[in-house]
Amino acid sequence: EIVMTQSPATLSVSPGERATLSCRASQSVGSNLAWYQQKPGQAPRLLMYDASIRATGIPARFSGSGSGTEFTLTISILQSEDFAVYYCQQYNNWPRTFGQGTKVEIK
Amino acid sequence: QMQLVQSGAELKKTGSSVKVSCKASGYSFTYRYVHWVRQAPGQALEWMGWITPFNGNTNYAQKFQDRVSFTRDSSLSTAYMELSSLRSEDTGMYYCATPIDATDAFDIWGQGTMVTVSS
C-alpha cells in the first residue's frame, strides 16, 4: 500500500498570504494525484487532479505541482473561505490512499 | 446537475450490519464507477472500494474485504454499501463518490451517512 504523508499537519496563515502544502508518496504515483478541501460537516471537494489540473469551478489561486513522489498544493492569496483541511490522494495503485490531511488555520 | 444523495444516519449495535444507499441523478448511472470512502471522527479519509454499475463488478480494499458488500439497482440509479459484523471502530461518516472519467479523482460526493456503532 502506498503511504501518503502530508506536511505540515497544521499551517497557520494570515488572510492574503500564500500557503504551500506538501504531499509525499512512499513510491512513485506518476501524476495520478488529487487534492481535496474539506470543511467541517461537509463532504470533501475536489480541487486538483492529475497533480496540476484544476477541477471545474476551482479558482485560479489554487495550483498544484509535482510528479513521482513529491507534490505541492499552493494557495496564492488565502481567502477566508480557504481555511479548511486539505487531503491528497493517489490513484496510481490499489488501494487508493489518502494523506492524513493538513489543516490550514487562521493565524 | 450531477448529484449523489445518501440515506440517513444509522445507529447500530455491535455485531450487526448496516446498509447505506447512494442515489445518483443528473448523469447516466451506469457510466461512472461508484466508490465508497469512510472517515472516522476527526480522522482522515479511507478508501473502501468500488462498484461498477454497468455490470456490478466490485473491488474491495483488503481491510474490508471480509465484511463489506457493494451492490446496485440500476433501475433505481442507486448503489448500496453493506458492512457487517460492526464494531465500535466502524463508527464514522460513510461517503459515496464518483470519479472524473479516466481517473479516480472524485469530483462528485454524496453528503455522507453517519454510522454510529454502540454496544
PDB file of N, CA and C in Angstrom, chain B residues 10-18 67 83-88 90-91 115-119:
ATOM      1  N   GLU B  10     -27.477   6.256  10.842  1.00  0.00           N
ATOM      2  CA  GLU B  10     -27.815   4.950  11.391  1.00  0.00           C
ATOM      3  C   GLU B  10     -27.174   4.785  12.763  1.00  0.00           C
ATOM      4  N   LEU B  11     -27.909   4.169  13.670  1.00  0.00           N
ATOM      5  CA  LEU B  11     -27.377   3.774  14.974  1.00  0.00           C
ATOM      6  C   LEU B  11     -27.497   2.255  15.052  1.00  0.00           C
ATOM      7  N   LYS B  12     -26.372   1.589  15.216  1.00  0.00           N
ATOM      8  CA  LYS B  12     -26.348   0.128  15.147  1.00  0.00           C
ATOM      9  C   LYS B  12     -25.682  -0.471  16.374  1.00  0.00           C
ATOM     10  N   LYS B  13     -26.046  -1.701  16.656  1.00  0.00           N
ATOM     11  CA  LYS B  13     -25.433  -2.457  17.751  1.00  0.00           C
ATOM     12  C   LYS B  13     -24.190  -3.170  17.248  1.00  0.00           C
ATOM     13  N   THR B  14     -23.244  -3.346  18.131  1.00  0.00           N
ATOM     14  CA  THR B  14     -22.051  -4.131  17.829  1.00  0.00           C
ATOM     15  C   THR B  14     -22.449  -5.509  17.340  1.00  0.00           C
ATOM     16  N   GLY B  15     -21.817  -5.931  16.227  1.00  0.00           N
ATOM     17  CA  GLY B  15     -22.092  -7.252  15.668  1.00  0.00           C
ATOM     18  C   GLY B  15     -23.178  -7.263  14.603  1.00  0.00           C
ATOM     19  N   SER B  16     -23.911  -6.177  14.478  1.00  0.00           N
ATOM     20  CA  SER B  16     -24.982  -6.116  13.478  1.00  0.00           C
ATOM     21  C   SER B  16     -24.424  -5.638  12.137  1.00  0.00           C
ATOM     22  N   SER B  17     -25.333  -5.385  11.196  1.00  0.00           N
ATOM     23  CA  SER B  17     -24.942  -4.907   9.869  1.00  0.00           C
ATOM     24  C   SER B  17     -25.638  -3.586   9.573  1.00  0.00           C
ATOM     25  N   VAL B  18     -25.063  -2.852   8.620  1.00  0.00           N
ATOM     26  CA  VAL B  18     -25.671  -1.605   8.170  1.00  0.00           C
ATOM     27  C   VAL B  18     -25.636  -1.583   6.651  1.00  0.00           C
ATOM     28  N   ARG B  67     -15.935  -8.161   5.142  1.00  0.00           N
ATOM     29  CA  ARG B  67     -17.131  -7.672   5.834  1.00  0.00           C
ATOM     30  C   ARG B  67     -18.000  -6.745   4.996  1.00  0.00           C
ATOM     31  N   LEU B  83     -22.072  -3.186   5.395  1.00  0.00           N
ATOM     32  CA  LEU B  83     -20.941  -3.552   6.242  1.00  0.00           C
ATOM     33  C   LEU B  83     -21.462  -4.392   7.401  1.00  0.00           C
ATOM     34  N   SER B  84     -20.871  -5.556   7.582  1.00  0.00           N
ATOM     35  CA  SER B  84     -21.368  -6.499   8.591  1.00  0.00           C
ATOM     36  C   SER B  84     -20.401  -6.599   9.766  1.00  0.00           C
ATOM     37  N   SER B  85     -20.819  -7.363  10.762  1.00  0.00           N
ATOM     38  CA  SER B  85     -20.013  -7.582  11.976  1.00  0.00           C
ATOM     39  C   SER B  85     -19.467  -6.272  12.519  1.00  0.00           C
ATOM     40  N   LEU B  86     -20.353  -5.315  12.675  1.00  0.00           N
ATOM     41  CA  LEU B  86     -19.943  -3.968  13.067  1.00  0.00           C
ATOM     42  C   LEU B  86     -19.275  -3.944  14.429  1.00  0.00           C
ATOM     43  N   ARG B  87     -18.243  -3.117  14.550  1.00  0.00           N
ATOM     44  CA  ARG B  87     -17.572  -2.881  15.814  1.00  0.00           C
ATOM     45  C   ARG B  87     -17.472  -1.373  16.031  1.00  0.00           C
ATOM     46  N   SER B  88     -17.087  -0.984  17.216  1.00  0.00           N
ATOM     47  CA  SER B  88     -17.074   0.446  17.552  1.00  0.00           C
ATOM     48  C   SER B  88     -16.172   1.246  16.611  1.00  0.00           C
ATOM     49  N   ASP B  90     -15.953   1.061  13.582  1.00  0.00           N
ATOM     50  CA  ASP B  90     -16.644   1.347  12.317  1.00  0.00           C
ATOM     51  C   ASP B  90     -17.470   2.621  12.401  1.00  0.00           C
ATOM     52  N   THR B  91     -17.553   3.209  13.566  1.00  0.00           N
ATOM     53  CA  THR B  91     -18.263   4.476  13.708  1.00  0.00           C
ATOM     54  C   THR B  91     -17.600   5.537  12.851  1.00  0.00           C
ATOM     55  N   VAL B 115     -22.684   6.650  10.548  1.00  0.00           N
ATOM     56  CA  VAL B 115     -22.989   5.354  11.155  1.00  0.00           C
ATOM     57  C   VAL B 115     -22.353   5.333  12.546  1.00  0.00           C
ATOM     58  N   THR B 116     -23.177   5.113  13.545  1.00  0.00           N
ATOM     59  CA  THR B 116     -22.692   5.030  14.915  1.00  0.00           C
ATOM     60  C   THR B 116     -22.905   3.609  15.413  1.00  0.00           C
ATOM     61  N   VAL B 117     -21.834   3.001  15.891  1.00  0.00           N
ATOM     62  CA  VAL B 117     -21.902   1.629  16.404  1.00  0.00           C
ATOM     63  C   VAL B 117     -21.697   1.668  17.910  1.00  0.00           C
ATOM     64  N   SER B 118     -22.657   1.101  18.609  1.00  0.00           N
ATOM     65  CA  SER B 118     -22.601   1.132  20.066  1.00  0.00           C
ATOM     66  C   SER B 118     -23.066  -0.209  20.620  1.00  0.00           C
ATOM     67  N   SER B 119     -22.500  -0.568  21.748  1.00  0.00           N
ATOM     68  CA  SER B 119     -22.934  -1.804  22.385  1.00  0.00           C
ATOM     69  C   SER B 119     -24.196  -1.547  23.227  1.00  0.00           C
TER      70      SER B 119
END
